[in-house]
Coordinates of C-alpha atoms in Angstrom, one line a residue:
X1 CA -0.2 0.1 -0.1
X2 CA 2.8 2.5 0.7
X3 CA 4.5 1.3 -2.4
X4 CA 1.0 2.4 -4.2
X5 CA 1.0 5.7 -2.5
X6 CA 4.3 6.8 -3.7
X7 CA 3.7 5.9 -7.6
X8 CA 0.0 7.3 -7.3
X9 CA 1.5 11.2 -5.9
X10 CA -1.4 13.3 -4.7
X11 CA -4.5 11.9 -3.9
X12 CA -4.0 9.0 -1.7
X13 CA -4.1 6.5 -4.6
X14 CA -6.5 8.4 -7.0
X15 CA -4.1 7.7 -10.0
X16 CA -4.9 4.1 -9.8
X17 CA -8.5 4.7 -10.5
X18 CA -7.9 8.3 -12.8
X19 CA -9.7 7.8 -16.6
X20 CA -7.9 8.9 -19.1
X21 CA -10.6 12.2 -19.7
X22 CA -9.5 13.0 -15.9
X23 CA -5.9 12.7 -16.7
X24 CA -6.0 14.7 -20.1
X25 CA -7.7 17.5 -17.9
X26 CA -5.0 17.4 -15.2
X27 CA -2.5 17.4 -17.8
X28 CA -4.0 20.6 -19.8
X29 CA -4.8 22.5 -15.9
X30 CA -0.8 22.2 -15.0
X31 CA 0.3 23.7 -18.4
X32 CA -2.7 26.1 -18.9
X33 CA -4.2 26.8 -15.8
X34 CA -7.5 26.2 -17.2
X35 CA -9.5 24.7 -14.4
X36 CA -9.8 27.9 -12.0
X37 CA -11.5 30.0 -14.9
X38 CA -13.5 26.9 -16.6
X39 CA -14.8 26.2 -12.8
X40 CA -15.9 30.1 -12.6
X41 CA -17.5 30.6 -15.9
X42 CA -19.1 27.4 -16.8
X43 CA -21.2 27.1 -13.9
X44 CA -22.1 31.0 -14.6
X45 CA -25.9 31.3 -14.3
X46 CA -27.8 32.4 -17.0
X47 CA -31.5 34.1 -16.9
X48 CA -33.9 32.2 -19.1
X49 CA -36.5 34.0 -21.7
X50 CA -37.5 33.4 -25.0
X51 CA -36.2 36.8 -25.9
X52 CA -32.7 36.1 -25.1
X53 CA -32.7 33.6 -28.1
X54 CA -33.0 36.1 -30.6
X55 CA -29.0 36.6 -30.0
X56 CA -28.6 33.1 -30.4
X57 CA -30.6 33.6 -33.9
X58 CA -27.7 36.0 -35.1
X59 CA -24.8 33.5 -33.7
X60 CA -26.3 30.3 -35.2
X61 CA -27.0 32.2 -38.5
X62 CA -23.5 33.5 -38.4
X63 CA -22.0 29.8 -38.1
X64 CA -24.1 29.0 -40.8
X65 CA -22.7 31.4 -43.2
X66 CA -19.5 30.6 -42.7
X67 CA -19.8 26.8 -43.5
X68 CA -21.8 27.4 -46.5
X69 CA -19.6 30.3 -47.4
X70 CA -16.8 28.1 -47.2
X71 CA -18.1 25.2 -49.6
X72 CA -19.4 28.0 -51.9
X73 CA -15.8 29.2 -51.8
X74 CA -14.7 26.1 -53.7
X75 CA -16.6 26.2 -56.7
X76 CA -17.1 30.1 -57.6
X77 CA -14.3 32.0 -59.8
X78 CA -14.6 35.7 -59.0
X79 CA -13.3 36.9 -62.5
X80 CA -15.1 39.5 -64.6
X81 CA -13.4 37.8 -67.8
X82 CA -15.8 36.6 -70.3
X83 CA -16.7 33.8 -71.4
X84 CA -19.3 32.0 -74.0
X85 CA -21.8 29.3 -71.9
X86 CA -22.3 26.0 -72.9
X87 CA -23.3 24.5 -69.7
X88 CA -26.2 22.4 -68.5
X89 CA -28.7 25.4 -68.3
X90 CA -30.0 25.4 -72.3
X91 CA -31.7 28.7 -72.5
X92 CA -28.4 30.2 -71.7
X93 CA -26.7 28.2 -74.3
X94 CA -24.4 30.4 -76.5
X95 CA -24.6 33.8 -74.2
X96 CA -21.6 36.1 -73.6
X97 CA -21.5 36.2 -69.9
X98 CA -18.2 36.9 -67.4
X99 CA -16.6 33.9 -65.3
X100 CA -18.3 34.9 -62.0
X101 CA -21.9 34.4 -63.4
X102 CA -20.6 31.2 -65.5
X103 CA -19.7 29.7 -62.0
X104 CA -22.3 30.8 -60.4
X105 CA -24.7 28.5 -62.8
X106 CA -22.2 25.6 -62.5
X107 CA -22.8 25.9 -58.5
X108 CA -26.6 25.9 -59.1
X109 CA -26.8 23.1 -61.7
X110 CA -23.7 21.1 -62.2
X111 CA -22.0 20.6 -58.4
X112 CA -23.9 18.2 -55.8
X113 CA -26.4 20.1 -53.7
X114 CA -24.7 23.5 -54.6
X115 CA -28.2 25.0 -55.4
X116 CA -29.1 23.5 -52.0
X117 CA -25.9 25.3 -50.0
X118 CA -26.5 28.7 -52.4
X119 CA -30.7 29.2 -51.3
X120 CA -28.9 28.3 -47.4
X121 CA -26.5 30.7 -47.7
X122 CA -28.8 33.4 -48.8
X123 CA -31.6 32.2 -46.7
X124 CA -28.9 32.7 -43.3
X125 CA -27.9 36.3 -44.6
X126 CA -31.2 37.6 -44.4
X127 CA -32.0 35.7 -41.1
X128 CA -28.8 37.1 -39.6
X129 CA -29.6 40.7 -40.5
X130 CA -33.2 40.0 -39.0
X131 CA -31.9 38.5 -36.3
X132 CA -29.5 41.3 -35.7
X133 CA -32.0 44.2 -36.0
X134 CA -34.6 42.5 -33.5
X135 CA -32.1 41.4 -31.3
X136 CA -30.6 45.0 -31.0
X137 CA -34.2 46.5 -31.1
X138 CA -34.4 44.0 -27.8
X139 CA -31.9 45.6 -26.3
X140 CA -33.2 49.1 -27.0
X141 CA -36.8 48.8 -25.8
X142 CA -35.5 47.2 -22.5
X143 CA -32.6 49.7 -21.7
X144 CA -30.0 46.8 -21.7
X145 CA -27.3 49.3 -23.4
X146 CA -26.8 50.9 -20.4
X147 CA -23.8 51.1 -18.4
X148 CA -21.5 48.8 -18.6
X149 CA -23.0 47.6 -21.7
X150 CA -22.4 50.6 -23.8
X151 CA -19.2 49.1 -25.5
X152 CA -21.2 46.1 -26.5
X153 CA -23.9 48.2 -28.1
X154 CA -21.4 49.3 -30.1
X155 CA -19.6 46.3 -30.9
X156 CA -23.5 45.3 -32.0
X157 CA -24.2 48.5 -34.3
X158 CA -20.6 47.5 -35.7
X159 CA -22.0 43.9 -36.5
X160 CA -25.1 45.1 -38.2
X161 CA -23.3 47.6 -40.2
X162 CA -20.6 45.4 -41.5
X163 CA -23.2 42.6 -42.1
X164 CA -25.0 45.0 -44.5
X165 CA -21.6 45.7 -46.2
X166 CA -21.3 42.0 -46.6
X167 CA -24.8 41.4 -47.9
X168 CA -24.5 44.0 -50.4
X169 CA -21.0 42.3 -51.7
X170 CA -22.2 39.0 -51.5
X171 CA -25.4 39.4 -53.5
X172 CA -23.1 41.3 -56.2
X173 CA -20.6 38.4 -56.8
X174 CA -22.9 36.4 -59.4
X175 CA -22.6 39.4 -61.7
X176 CA -26.3 38.7 -62.9
X177 CA -28.8 41.5 -64.3
X178 CA -30.4 42.1 -60.6
X179 CA -26.8 42.2 -58.7
X180 CA -25.2 44.3 -61.4
X181 CA -28.2 46.7 -61.4
X182 CA -27.5 46.9 -57.6
X183 CA -23.7 47.6 -57.9
X184 CA -25.0 50.4 -60.4
X185 CA -27.1 51.7 -57.9
X186 CA -24.3 51.9 -55.5
X187 CA -21.8 53.3 -58.2
X188 CA -24.1 56.1 -58.8
X189 CA -24.4 57.2 -54.8
X190 CA -20.3 57.0 -54.9
X191 CA -20.2 59.5 -57.7
X192 CA -22.7 61.9 -56.1
X193 CA -20.4 62.8 -53.5
X194 CA -18.4 66.1 -53.7
X195 CA -15.3 66.2 -55.2
X196 CA -13.6 62.7 -54.8
X197 CA -16.9 61.0 -56.0
X198 CA -15.6 60.3 -59.2
X199 CA -11.8 59.3 -58.1
X200 CA -13.5 56.9 -55.4
X201 CA -15.7 55.3 -58.3
X202 CA -12.4 54.7 -60.7
X203 CA -10.7 53.1 -57.7
X204 CA -13.3 50.9 -56.9
X205 CA -14.1 50.1 -60.3
X206 CA -10.7 50.0 -61.8
X207 CA -12.1 52.7 -64.2
X208 CA -15.1 53.3 -66.1
X209 CA -18.3 51.4 -64.9
X210 CA -18.5 48.5 -65.0
X211 CA -14.9 47.8 -65.4
X212 CA -13.3 44.4 -64.9
X213 CA -11.8 44.7 -61.2
X214 CA -15.2 45.0 -59.4
X215 CA -15.6 41.2 -58.9
X216 CA -12.4 40.2 -57.7
X217 CA -11.7 43.5 -55.4
X218 CA -15.3 42.1 -54.0
X219 CA -14.3 38.5 -53.4
X220 CA -11.4 38.9 -50.9
X221 CA -13.6 41.8 -48.9
X222 CA -16.6 39.5 -48.9
X223 CA -15.0 36.5 -47.8
X224 CA -12.0 37.1 -46.1
X225 CA -12.0 40.9 -45.1
X226 CA -15.5 41.4 -43.4
X227 CA -16.1 37.8 -42.2
X228 CA -12.6 38.4 -40.3
X229 CA -13.6 41.3 -38.9
X230 CA -17.0 40.4 -37.7
X231 CA -15.7 37.1 -36.3
X232 CA -13.6 38.8 -34.0
X233 CA -16.5 41.3 -33.0
X234 CA -18.5 38.4 -32.2
X235 CA -15.9 37.3 -29.7
X236 CA -15.7 40.4 -28.5
X237 CA -19.1 40.4 -27.9
X238 CA -19.6 37.1 -26.6
X239 CA -16.5 37.7 -23.8
X240 CA -18.5 40.9 -22.3
X241 CA -21.5 38.9 -22.1
X242 CA -19.7 36.5 -20.0
X243 CA -17.3 39.3 -18.1
X244 CA -20.8 41.4 -17.3
X245 CA -23.5 39.6 -15.4
X246 CA -26.3 38.8 -17.9
X247 CA -29.5 41.0 -17.8
X248 CA -32.7 40.0 -16.5
X249 CA -36.4 41.3 -16.5
X250 CA -37.2 42.1 -13.2
X251 CA -39.1 39.9 -11.0
X252 CA -38.6 38.0 -7.7
X253 CA -35.2 37.2 -6.2
X254 CA -33.6 39.7 -9.1
X255 CA -31.6 42.5 -8.0
X256 CA -28.6 44.6 -9.7
X257 CA -26.4 41.5 -7.5
X258 CA -27.9 38.5 -8.0
X259 CA -29.1 36.2 -11.1
X260 CA -31.6 33.9 -11.4
X261 CA -31.4 31.4 -14.2
X262 CA -29.8 28.1 -14.7
X263 CA -26.1 27.4 -15.0
X264 CA -24.1 27.6 -18.3
X265 CA -22.9 24.1 -18.2
X266 CA -24.9 22.1 -18.7
X267 CA -28.2 23.3 -18.6
X268 CA -28.0 26.4 -21.1
X269 CA -25.2 24.3 -23.4
X270 CA -27.9 21.8 -24.0
X271 CA -30.5 24.1 -25.1
X272 CA -28.0 25.7 -27.1
X273 CA -27.0 23.0 -28.9
X274 CA -30.5 21.8 -29.4
X275 CA -31.4 25.4 -30.6
X276 CA -28.3 25.5 -33.2
X277 CA -29.9 22.4 -35.0
X278 CA -33.0 23.9 -35.0
X279 CA -32.2 27.0 -36.9
X280 CA -29.7 24.7 -39.1
X281 CA -32.7 22.4 -39.9
X282 CA -35.3 25.6 -40.6
X283 CA -32.8 27.4 -42.8
X284 CA -32.2 24.0 -44.2
X285 CA -35.9 23.5 -45.3
X286 CA -35.7 27.1 -46.6
X287 CA -33.1 26.6 -49.0
X288 CA -35.1 23.1 -50.3
X289 CA -38.3 24.4 -50.9
X290 CA -38.5 28.5 -51.2
X291 CA -36.2 29.6 -54.5
X292 CA -34.3 32.8 -53.5
X293 CA -32.0 34.8 -55.9
X294 CA -32.5 32.2 -59.3
X295 CA -29.9 34.1 -61.2
X296 CA -30.5 32.2 -64.2
X297 CA -33.9 33.5 -64.3
X298 CA -32.0 37.4 -64.6
X299 CA -29.4 36.5 -66.7
X300 CA -25.6 38.3 -66.8
X301 CA -25.2 41.8 -66.2
X302 CA -25.5 43.9 -69.0
X303 CA -24.9 47.6 -68.7
X304 CA -27.5 48.9 -71.3
X305 CA -30.5 46.7 -69.2
X306 CA -31.8 46.5 -66.0
X307 CA -34.4 44.0 -64.7
X308 CA -38.1 45.0 -63.9
X309 CA -38.5 45.5 -60.5
X310 CA -35.2 45.3 -59.3
X311 CA -35.0 45.3 -55.6
X312 CA -32.0 44.4 -53.0
X313 CA -32.4 42.1 -50.5
X314 CA -34.9 43.9 -47.4
X315 CA -32.1 45.6 -45.0
X316 CA -31.0 47.7 -47.8
X317 CA -34.4 48.7 -48.9
X318 CA -34.0 51.7 -46.4
X319 CA -31.3 53.3 -48.4
X320 CA -33.0 52.4 -52.1
X321 CA -36.4 54.1 -50.6
X322 CA -34.3 56.9 -49.3
X323 CA -33.0 57.7 -53.1
X324 CA -36.1 56.7 -54.8
X325 CA -38.6 59.0 -53.5
X326 CA -36.0 62.5 -53.3
X327 CA -36.7 64.8 -55.6
X328 CA -34.0 65.0 -58.4
X329 CA -32.4 68.1 -57.4
X330 CA -29.3 69.5 -58.6
X331 CA -27.0 72.3 -58.2
X332 CA -24.2 73.9 -60.2
X333 CA -21.0 75.7 -58.5
X334 CA -17.6 76.4 -59.7
X335 CA -18.2 74.1 -62.8
X336 CA -19.2 71.3 -60.6
X337 CA -22.8 69.5 -60.4
X338 CA -23.9 68.2 -57.3
X339 CA -26.6 65.5 -57.4
X340 CA -28.3 66.8 -54.1
X341 CA -31.3 64.1 -55.3
X342 CA -28.8 61.5 -54.5
X343 CA -26.3 62.8 -52.1
X344 CA -28.7 63.8 -49.6
X345 CA -30.3 60.3 -48.8
X346 CA -26.8 58.8 -49.6
X347 CA -25.6 61.0 -46.6
X348 CA -29.2 60.8 -44.3
X349 CA -28.7 56.8 -44.5
X350 CA -25.3 56.6 -42.2
X351 CA -26.2 59.7 -40.1
X352 CA -29.7 57.9 -39.0
X353 CA -27.5 54.9 -38.5
X354 CA -25.0 56.8 -36.7
X355 CA -27.6 58.1 -33.9
X356 CA -28.6 54.9 -33.1
X357 CA -24.9 53.9 -32.5
X358 CA -24.9 56.8 -30.0
X359 CA -27.9 56.8 -28.5
X360 CA -26.8 55.0 -25.0
X361 CA -24.5 57.7 -24.7
X362 CA -26.9 60.8 -25.2
X363 CA -29.5 59.0 -22.7
X364 CA -26.8 58.8 -20.4
X365 CA -25.4 62.2 -20.4
X366 CA -28.9 63.2 -20.1
X367 CA -30.0 61.1 -16.6
X368 CA -26.3 61.8 -15.6
X369 CA -27.0 58.3 -14.2
X370 CA -23.6 56.6 -13.9
X371 CA -24.6 53.1 -12.0
X372 CA -24.6 49.7 -13.3
X373 CA -27.8 48.4 -14.9
X374 CA -28.6 44.7 -14.6
X375 CA -32.5 44.7 -14.6
X376 CA -34.3 45.4 -17.9
X377 CA -36.8 48.1 -18.1
X378 CA -40.1 46.8 -19.3
X379 CA -40.8 49.3 -22.0
X380 CA -43.8 50.9 -20.7
X381 CA -42.1 52.4 -18.0
X382 CA -39.5 54.2 -20.8
X383 CA -42.5 55.9 -23.0
X384 CA -40.1 58.4 -25.0
X385 CA -37.5 55.8 -25.4
X386 CA -40.0 53.3 -26.6
X387 CA -41.8 55.4 -28.9
X388 CA -38.3 56.7 -30.2
X389 CA -37.6 53.2 -31.2
X390 CA -41.1 52.8 -32.7
X391 CA -40.7 55.7 -34.9
X392 CA -37.4 54.6 -36.1
X393 CA -39.0 51.4 -37.3
X394 CA -42.1 53.2 -38.8
X395 CA -39.4 55.2 -40.9
X396 CA -37.9 52.2 -42.2
X397 CA -40.9 50.6 -42.8
X398 CA -41.8 53.7 -44.8
X399 CA -38.7 54.0 -46.8
X400 CA -39.0 49.8 -47.5
X401 CA -42.2 51.1 -49.4
X402 CA -40.2 53.8 -51.1
X403 CA -37.7 51.0 -52.0
X404 CA -40.2 48.7 -53.5
X405 CA -42.7 51.8 -55.0
X406 CA -42.5 49.8 -58.6
X407 CA -43.5 46.3 -57.4
X408 CA -46.4 48.1 -55.2
X409 CA -47.4 50.0 -57.8
X410 CA -47.8 46.9 -60.1
X411 CA -49.1 44.7 -57.9
X412 CA -51.7 46.6 -55.8
X413 CA -52.6 48.5 -59.5
X414 CA -51.7 51.6 -57.9
X415 CA -50.0 54.6 -59.3
X416 CA -46.1 54.8 -59.0
X417 CA -46.6 58.7 -58.7
X418 CA -48.7 58.2 -55.7
X419 CA -47.2 55.9 -53.6
X420 CA -43.7 58.3 -54.3
X421 CA -45.8 61.3 -52.4
X422 CA -47.1 58.9 -50.0
X423 CA -43.8 58.0 -49.0
X424 CA -42.3 61.4 -49.4
X425 CA -45.4 62.9 -47.0
X426 CA -44.9 59.8 -44.7
X427 CA -41.0 60.0 -44.2
X428 CA -42.0 63.3 -42.1
X429 CA -45.4 62.4 -40.6
X430 CA -45.7 58.7 -40.1
X431 CA -42.6 58.8 -37.3
X432 CA -44.0 61.8 -35.7
X433 CA -47.4 59.8 -35.3
X434 CA -46.0 56.5 -34.4
X435 CA -44.0 58.1 -31.5
X436 CA -47.4 60.0 -30.3
X437 CA -49.5 56.6 -30.3
X438 CA -46.7 54.5 -28.6
X439 CA -45.8 57.4 -25.8
X440 CA -50.0 57.3 -25.2
X441 CA -50.2 53.3 -25.6
X442 CA -47.3 53.2 -22.8
X443 CA -48.7 55.8 -20.5
X444 CA -52.2 53.6 -20.8
X445 CA -49.9 50.9 -20.0
X446 CA -48.8 52.9 -16.5
X447 CA -52.0 53.3 -15.6
X448 CA -53.5 49.7 -16.1
X449 CA -50.4 48.6 -13.8
X450 CA -51.5 51.3 -11.2
X451 CA -54.8 50.4 -11.2
X452 CA -53.7 46.6 -10.8
X453 CA -51.4 47.4 -8.3
X454 CA -53.8 49.4 -5.9
X455 CA -57.2 47.4 -6.2
X456 CA -55.9 43.9 -7.7
X457 CA -56.8 41.7 -10.9
X458 CA -60.3 41.3 -12.2
X459 CA -62.0 38.3 -11.4
X460 CA -65.2 38.2 -13.4
X461 CA -67.1 37.7 -10.0
X462 CA -69.8 40.2 -9.7
X463 CA -71.2 40.6 -6.1
X464 CA -74.4 42.7 -4.7
X465 CA -74.0 45.3 -2.1
X466 CA -76.9 45.7 0.8
X467 CA -77.8 48.7 -0.8
X468 CA -78.3 47.2 -4.1
X469 CA -75.1 48.2 -5.8
X470 CA -73.3 45.5 -8.0
X471 CA -69.2 45.5 -8.1
X472 CA -67.0 43.4 -9.2
X473 CA -64.6 41.5 -7.1
X474 CA -60.7 42.0 -7.4
X475 CA -58.2 39.7 -6.1
X476 CA -55.4 40.6 -4.6
X477 CA -51.8 40.3 -6.4
X478 CA -49.6 38.4 -4.9
X479 CA -46.0 40.2 -3.7
X480 CA -44.1 38.8 -6.6
X481 CA -46.6 40.4 -9.2
X482 CA -46.8 43.4 -7.0
X483 CA -42.8 43.5 -7.1
X484 CA -42.6 43.4 -10.7
X485 CA -44.9 46.1 -11.3
X486 CA -43.6 48.5 -8.7
X487 CA -39.8 47.8 -9.1
X488 CA -39.0 50.7 -11.3
X489 CA -37.4 54.0 -10.8
X490 CA -39.0 57.1 -11.1
X491 CA -36.4 59.5 -10.7
X492 CA -36.8 63.5 -11.0
X493 CA -35.2 64.7 -14.1
X494 CA -32.1 66.9 -14.2
X495 CA -32.7 70.3 -13.4
X496 CA -30.4 73.4 -13.5
X497 CA -31.5 74.7 -10.7
X498 CA -31.5 78.5 -9.5
X499 CA -30.6 81.1 -11.8
X500 CA -29.4 83.5 -9.0
X501 CA -27.9 82.5 -5.9
X502 CA -28.5 83.9 -2.2
X503 CA -26.1 86.6 -2.7
X504 CA -28.0 87.5 -5.7
X505 CA -25.5 86.7 -8.3
X506 CA -26.4 85.5 -11.4
X507 CA -24.8 81.7 -12.3
X508 CA -24.1 81.4 -16.0
X509 CA -25.8 78.5 -17.5
X510 CA -24.3 76.7 -20.3
X511 CA -26.1 76.2 -23.4
X512 CA -25.5 72.2 -23.1
X513 CA -27.1 72.3 -19.5
X514 CA -30.2 74.0 -20.8
X515 CA -30.4 71.5 -23.7
X516 CA -30.1 68.6 -21.1
X517 CA -32.4 70.2 -19.0
X518 CA -34.9 70.4 -21.7
X519 CA -34.5 66.7 -22.6
X520 CA -34.3 65.4 -19.4
X521 CA -37.9 67.4 -18.7
X522 CA -38.8 65.7 -22.1
X523 CA -37.6 62.0 -21.5
X524 CA -38.3 61.8 -17.7
X525 CA -40.4 64.9 -16.8
X526 CA -44.2 64.2 -15.4
X527 CA -45.6 64.3 -18.7
X528 CA -43.5 61.2 -19.6
X529 CA -44.7 59.0 -16.5
X530 CA -47.3 57.9 -14.6
X531 CA -46.6 57.9 -10.6
X532 CA -46.5 54.4 -9.3
X533 CA -48.6 53.7 -6.2
X534 CA -46.8 53.9 -2.8
X535 CA -47.1 51.8 -0.2
X536 CA -49.1 54.6 1.8
X537 CA -51.7 54.5 -1.0
X538 CA -51.8 50.3 -1.0
X539 CA -52.2 50.1 2.5
X540 CA -54.8 52.3 2.8
X541 CA -56.8 50.9 0.2
X542 CA -56.0 47.3 1.5
X543 CA -56.4 48.0 5.3
X544 CA -60.4 48.1 5.1
X545 CA -62.8 46.4 2.9
X546 CA -61.9 48.4 -0.1
X547 CA -60.9 45.3 -2.2
X548 CA -64.1 43.9 -3.4

């Protein structure tokens, strides 16, 4: 026994029964020191809510994009060299096209599983961008972007912008008539940039449009540069999610210091693995039964042709709509023509997106709140923020109609001019209406929560009082329900204070302070919330026979 102990070392004979997996773990821990970090992070608690799955949809769609993209890269040739097609798709036999378009046809008709992989790749791209947008809106409406997650918000915003650019470069690679029209649209927008627009276009396309270098230049950007940057951002995003405590919705036992949920291992990982295969299965089913981007139906790109009803993918309909409905204004200055009808909407799109990126910092400046926030807001309790988000979404919807004004006109038998004028007017009117209506709905929901907290929930049971009056019986809420309805803060908005001090000296107030006070009153003043019930009001109503 003594000899056995001396051979086994530490652990009192443990080595005699140690399995291969444990020995491998001990070996790795002795060289990498992974045991302590793994123990701390793999048992990390994650709250459970269906909306948290939106971020996972983005992640899994991105992984599927990488997997299918690697497969497509093996067969695609990013060449602008012109060839005569003699492949298996006979309707295009003898047609002159680029090698890029020919290789896309070969992937679709000659490579085993090529068309399925192409369509899964395209559907995954649409779901990826949609998932990012919805995920960011969930973060926005619940205030999950507040300290300490501002940097993670910027990471997510950058991923969204890179996703838009990656999608543009991706569906431009096949060089079919639809994608070529989109590239021509982008080139026209670049030309509208004052002074340097022509130089930028020549640099990007290698000469006059369409040039011969655009496909070969888009290819490394699409398959290497942008995915590499996005992969790094995804890793950084996930690291910060682990580093910060996960946000959670208000409820019993949940506060800024404790998290109620399930451990990362094994519960959360098991659910995540199953959800990945569920997303993969849905995308595979969509790729198998729903045709998308049938390049053979469009034909190769020709600069003198354009497809009827040419539309970009939905996530670029915002920018397309801006340019389509903008009046064709032009000014001439110093011998140069400035195409305002293109340049103004071309500039508006990044400016609107930039406003979304910096919003967390603007709100933090308005509130002056430097605390950490791990409990999410209920959207109704932040009515101005919620109304701003809905206003932006309504603006996006209006411009999406503008980006497809020709398709809407032909399918609904409407005048394209009427649709264009509707979008022009709706650009200014619809977001304002959406803001006002959303804010009123949020205030109405706050009033309902206040009444429910004070009087309880309606049971549907009617009771006749001795003097003949009929009243409905209300059941008091549980302490957990009361906590959820009343846990939110209603801090007073920032105020400048008295302009004259006790000695009669006028205090100088900067313009930024006045602006901050006005914005604070608008966002958090008396008109933006309904006072939540106090403990005294609740005790007064429930002390007697007030709960019928």
